[in-house]
Amino acid sequence: MMMSLALAMALNMAAMKGDALDDARKGFNNCLIAEHNEAVKVKKSAPEFNEAAQKACPAERKAYFDMLVKSERGYGSSQKDAEQYATEEIQMMVDGVTSAFGENLNSGGQLAEEK
């Protein structure tokens, strides 16, 4: 019984930890999506958007970066490795939205925010 309670508490804490990380990811992703949709609407050029996307959403980017680092450190990664991982994950999201922009620029396609 005691082992079951300890396991349940550990799983509950892990779920809460995952929620904060996922909330930070969604916040950053939704901010990038809003930037994408506005840029498509005003017909920014691809180079303009690509440059802007690299700097977009600084508060959301930092929150997600910090949560990724904290999560990775919790798994035993060094600070340097955790920061490198976080940087790579963030860049993949930015690359995804810049790729979508290239596809949607001429069609006016919009991305849907996560709920």
Coordinates of N, CA and C in Angstrom, one line a residue:
M1 N 0.8 -1.2 0.0 CA 0.0 0.0 0.0 C 0.9 1.3 0.0
M2 N 1.9 1.3 0.8 CA 2.8 2.4 0.9 C 3.5 2.7 -0.4
M3 N 3.9 1.6 -1.0 CA 4.6 1.7 -2.3 C 3.6 2.3 -3.4
S4 N 2.4 1.8 -3.3 CA 1.4 2.3 -4.3 C 1.1 3.8 -4.1
L5 N 1.1 4.2 -2.9 CA 0.9 5.7 -2.6 C 2.0 6.5 -3.0
A6 N 3.2 6.0 -2.8 CA 4.4 6.7 -3.2 C 4.5 6.8 -4.8
L7 N 4.1 5.7 -5.4 CA 4.1 5.7 -6.9 C 3.1 6.6 -7.4
A8 N 1.9 6.6 -6.8 CA 0.8 7.5 -7.2 C 1.2 9.0 -7.1
M9 N 1.9 9.3 -6.0 CA 2.4 10.7 -5.8 C 3.4 11.1 -6.8
A10 N 4.3 10.1 -7.1 CA 5.4 10.4 -8.0 C 4.8 10.6 -9.4
L11 N 3.8 9.8 -9.8 CA 3.2 10.0 -11.1 C 2.4 11.3 -11.2
N12 N 1.7 11.7 -10.1 CA 1.0 12.9 -10.0 C 2.0 14.1 -10.2
M13 N 3.1 14.1 -9.5 CA 4.1 15.2 -9.6 C 4.6 15.2 -11.0
A14 N 4.9 14.1 -11.6 CA 5.4 14.1 -13.0 C 4.4 14.7 -13.9
A15 N 3.1 14.4 -13.7 CA 2.0 14.9 -14.6 C 2.0 16.4 -14.4
M16 N 2.1 16.9 -13.2 CA 2.1 18.4 -13.0 C 3.3 19.0 -13.7
K17 N 4.4 18.4 -13.5 CA 5.6 18.9 -14.2 C 5.5 19.0 -15.7
G18 N 4.9 17.9 -16.3 CA 4.7 17.9 -17.7 C 3.7 18.9 -18.1
D19 N 2.7 19.2 -17.3 CA 1.7 20.2 -17.7 C 2.4 21.6 -17.8
A20 N 3.2 22.0 -16.9 CA 3.9 23.3 -16.9 C 4.8 23.4 -18.2
L21 N 5.5 22.3 -18.5 CA 6.3 22.3 -19.7 C 5.5 22.4 -20.9
D22 N 4.4 21.6 -21.0 CA 3.5 21.7 -22.1 C 2.8 23.1 -22.3
D23 N 2.5 23.7 -21.1 CA 1.9 25.0 -21.2 C 2.9 26.0 -21.8
A24 N 4.1 25.9 -21.4 CA 5.2 26.8 -21.9 C 5.4 26.6 -23.4
R25 N 5.3 25.3 -23.8 CA 5.5 25.0 -25.2 C 4.3 25.5 -26.0
K26 N 3.1 25.3 -25.5 CA 1.9 25.9 -26.2 C 2.0 27.4 -26.3
G27 N 2.4 28.0 -25.2 CA 2.5 29.5 -25.2 C 3.4 30.0 -26.3
F28 N 4.6 29.4 -26.4 CA 5.6 29.8 -27.4 C 5.0 29.4 -28.8
N29 N 4.5 28.2 -29.0 CA 4.0 27.8 -30.3 C 2.9 28.7 -30.7
N30 N 1.9 29.0 -29.8 CA 0.8 29.9 -30.2 C 1.3 31.3 -30.5
C31 N 2.3 31.8 -29.9 CA 2.8 33.1 -30.2 C 3.4 33.1 -31.6
L32 N 4.2 32.0 -31.9 CA 4.8 31.9 -33.2 C 3.7 31.8 -34.3
I33 N 2.6 31.1 -34.0 CA 1.5 31.0 -34.9 C 0.9 32.3 -35.2
A34 N 0.7 33.1 -34.1 CA 0.1 34.5 -34.3 C 1.0 35.3 -35.1
E35 N 2.3 35.2 -34.9 CA 3.3 36.0 -35.7 C 3.2 35.6 -37.2
H36 N 3.1 34.2 -37.4 CA 2.9 33.7 -38.8 C 1.7 34.2 -39.4
N37 N 0.6 34.1 -38.7 CA -0.7 34.5 -39.3 C -0.7 36.0 -39.7
E38 N -0.2 36.8 -38.8 CA -0.1 38.3 -39.1 C 0.8 38.6 -40.3
A39 N 1.9 37.9 -40.3 CA 2.9 38.1 -41.4 C 2.3 37.7 -42.8
V40 N 1.5 36.6 -42.8 CA 0.8 36.2 -44.0 C -0.2 37.2 -44.4
K41 N -1.0 37.7 -43.4 CA -2.0 38.7 -43.7 C -1.4 40.0 -44.3
V42 N -0.3 40.5 -43.8 CA 0.3 41.7 -44.3 C 1.3 41.5 -45.4
K43 N 1.4 40.2 -45.8 CA 2.2 39.8 -46.9 C 3.7 40.2 -46.8
K44 N 4.2 39.9 -45.6 CA 5.7 40.1 -45.4 C 6.4 39.2 -46.4
S45 N 7.6 39.5 -46.8 CA 8.4 38.7 -47.6 C 9.0 37.5 -46.7
A46 N 9.4 36.5 -47.4 CA 10.0 35.3 -46.7 C 11.2 35.7 -45.9
P47 N 12.1 36.5 -46.5 CA 13.3 36.9 -45.7 C 12.9 37.8 -44.5
E48 N 11.9 38.7 -44.6 CA 11.5 39.5 -43.5 C 10.9 38.6 -42.4
F49 N 10.1 37.7 -42.8 CA 9.5 36.8 -41.8 C 10.5 35.9 -41.1
N50 N 11.4 35.4 -41.9 CA 12.5 34.5 -41.3 C 13.3 35.2 -40.3
E51 N 13.6 36.5 -40.6 CA 14.4 37.3 -39.6 C 13.6 37.6 -38.4
A52 N 12.3 37.9 -38.6 CA 11.5 38.3 -37.5 C 11.2 37.1 -36.6
A53 N 11.0 35.9 -37.2 CA 10.7 34.7 -36.4 C 11.9 34.3 -35.5
Q54 N 13.1 34.6 -35.9 CA 14.2 34.3 -35.0 C 14.2 35.0 -33.7
K55 N 13.5 36.2 -33.7 CA 13.5 37.1 -32.5 C 12.1 37.1 -31.9
A56 N 11.2 36.5 -32.5 CA 9.8 36.6 -32.1 C 9.5 36.0 -30.7
C57 N 8.6 36.6 -30.0 CA 8.0 36.0 -28.8 C 9.1 35.8 -27.7
P58 N 9.8 36.9 -27.4 CA 10.9 36.7 -26.4 C 10.5 36.2 -25.0
A59 N 9.4 36.6 -24.5 CA 9.0 36.2 -23.2 C 8.6 34.7 -23.2
E60 N 7.8 34.3 -24.2 CA 7.4 32.9 -24.3 C 8.5 32.0 -24.6
R61 N 9.4 32.5 -25.4 CA 10.7 31.8 -25.8 C 11.5 31.5 -24.5
K62 N 11.7 32.5 -23.7 CA 12.4 32.4 -22.4 C 11.7 31.4 -21.5
A63 N 10.4 31.5 -21.4 CA 9.7 30.7 -20.5 C 9.8 29.2 -20.9
Y64 N 9.7 28.9 -22.2 CA 9.8 27.6 -22.7 C 11.2 27.1 -22.5
F65 N 12.2 27.9 -22.8 CA 13.6 27.6 -22.7 C 13.9 27.2 -21.2
D66 N 13.5 28.0 -20.3 CA 13.7 27.7 -18.9 C 13.1 26.4 -18.4
M67 N 11.8 26.2 -18.9 CA 11.2 24.9 -18.5 C 11.9 23.7 -19.1
L68 N 12.3 23.8 -20.4 CA 13.1 22.7 -21.0 C 14.3 22.4 -20.2
V69 N 15.1 23.5 -19.9 CA 16.3 23.3 -19.1 C 16.0 22.6 -17.8
K70 N 15.0 23.1 -17.1 CA 14.7 22.6 -15.8 C 14.3 21.1 -15.9
S71 N 13.5 20.8 -17.0 CA 13.1 19.4 -17.2 C 14.3 18.5 -17.5
E72 N 15.2 18.9 -18.4 CA 16.4 18.1 -18.7 C 17.3 18.0 -17.5
R73 N 17.4 19.0 -16.7 CA 18.3 18.9 -15.5 C 17.7 17.9 -14.6
G74 N 16.4 17.8 -14.5 CA 15.7 16.8 -13.7 C 16.0 15.4 -14.1
Y75 N 16.3 15.2 -15.4 CA 16.7 13.9 -15.9 C 18.2 13.6 -15.8
G76 N 18.9 14.6 -15.2 CA 20.3 14.4 -14.9 C 21.3 15.0 -16.0
S77 N 20.7 15.8 -16.9 CA 21.6 16.4 -17.9 C 22.4 17.5 -17.2
S78 N 23.6 17.8 -17.8 CA 24.4 18.9 -17.3 C 23.7 20.2 -17.7
Q79 N 24.0 21.3 -17.1 CA 23.5 22.6 -17.5 C 23.7 22.9 -19.0
K80 N 25.0 22.6 -19.4 CA 25.3 22.9 -20.8 C 24.5 22.0 -21.8
D81 N 24.4 20.8 -21.5 CA 23.6 19.9 -22.3 C 22.1 20.2 -22.3
A82 N 21.6 20.6 -21.2 CA 20.2 21.0 -21.1 C 19.9 22.2 -21.9
E83 N 20.8 23.2 -21.8 CA 20.7 24.5 -22.6 C 20.8 24.2 -24.1
Q84 N 21.7 23.3 -24.5 CA 21.8 23.0 -25.9 C 20.6 22.3 -26.4
Y85 N 20.0 21.4 -25.6 CA 18.8 20.7 -26.0 C 17.7 21.7 -26.1
A86 N 17.5 22.6 -25.2 CA 16.5 23.6 -25.2 C 16.6 24.5 -26.5
T87 N 17.8 24.9 -26.8 CA 18.1 25.7 -27.9 C 17.7 25.0 -29.2
E88 N 18.0 23.7 -29.3 CA 17.7 22.9 -30.5 C 16.1 22.8 -30.6
E89 N 15.5 22.5 -29.5 CA 14.0 22.3 -29.5 C 13.3 23.6 -30.0
I90 N 13.8 24.7 -29.5 CA 13.2 26.0 -29.8 C 13.4 26.3 -31.3
Q91 N 14.6 26.0 -31.8 CA 14.9 26.3 -33.2 C 14.1 25.4 -34.1
M92 N 13.8 24.2 -33.7 CA 12.9 23.3 -34.5 C 11.5 23.9 -34.6
M93 N 11.0 24.5 -33.6 CA 9.7 25.1 -33.6 C 9.7 26.3 -34.5
V94 N 10.8 27.1 -34.4 CA 10.9 28.3 -35.3 C 11.1 27.9 -36.8
D95 N 11.9 26.8 -37.0 CA 12.0 26.3 -38.4 C 10.7 25.8 -38.9
G96 N 9.9 25.2 -38.1 CA 8.6 24.7 -38.5 C 7.7 25.8 -38.9
V97 N 7.6 26.9 -38.2 CA 6.7 28.0 -38.5 C 7.3 28.8 -39.8
T98 N 8.6 28.8 -39.9 CA 9.1 29.5 -41.1 C 8.9 28.7 -42.4
S99 N 8.9 27.4 -42.2 CA 8.6 26.5 -43.3 C 7.1 26.6 -43.7
A100 N 6.2 26.7 -42.7 CA 4.8 26.9 -42.9 C 4.5 28.2 -43.6
F101 N 5.3 29.2 -43.2 CA 5.1 30.5 -43.8 C 5.4 30.5 -45.3
G102 N 6.5 29.8 -45.7 CA 6.8 29.6 -47.1 C 5.7 29.0 -47.9
E103 N 5.0 28.0 -47.3 CA 3.9 27.3 -47.9 C 2.7 28.2 -48.0
N104 N 2.5 29.0 -47.0 CA 1.2 29.8 -46.9 C 1.3 31.2 -47.4
L105 N 2.4 31.7 -47.7 CA 2.6 33.0 -48.2 C 1.7 33.4 -49.4
N106 N 1.7 32.6 -50.4 CA 1.0 32.9 -51.6 C -0.5 32.5 -51.5
S107 N -0.8 31.5 -50.7 CA -2.2 31.0 -50.6 C -3.0 31.8 -49.5
G108 N -2.3 32.5 -48.6 CA -2.9 33.2 -47.5 C -3.3 32.2 -46.4
G109 N -2.8 31.0 -46.4 CA -3.2 30.0 -45.4 C -2.8 30.5 -44.0
Q110 N -3.6 30.1 -43.0 CA -3.4 30.5 -41.6 C -3.3 29.2 -40.8
L111 N -2.5 29.3 -39.8 CA -2.3 28.2 -38.9 C -3.3 28.4 -37.7
A112 N -3.7 27.2 -37.1 CA -4.6 27.3 -36.0 C -3.8 27.1 -34.7
E113 N -4.2 28.0 -33.8 CA -3.5 27.9 -32.5 C -4.0 26.7 -31.7
E114 N -3.1 26.2 -30.9 CA -3.4 25.0 -30.0 C -4.3 25.5 -28.9
K115 N -5.2 24.6 -28.5 CA -6.1 24.9 -27.3 C -5.5 24.4 -26.1

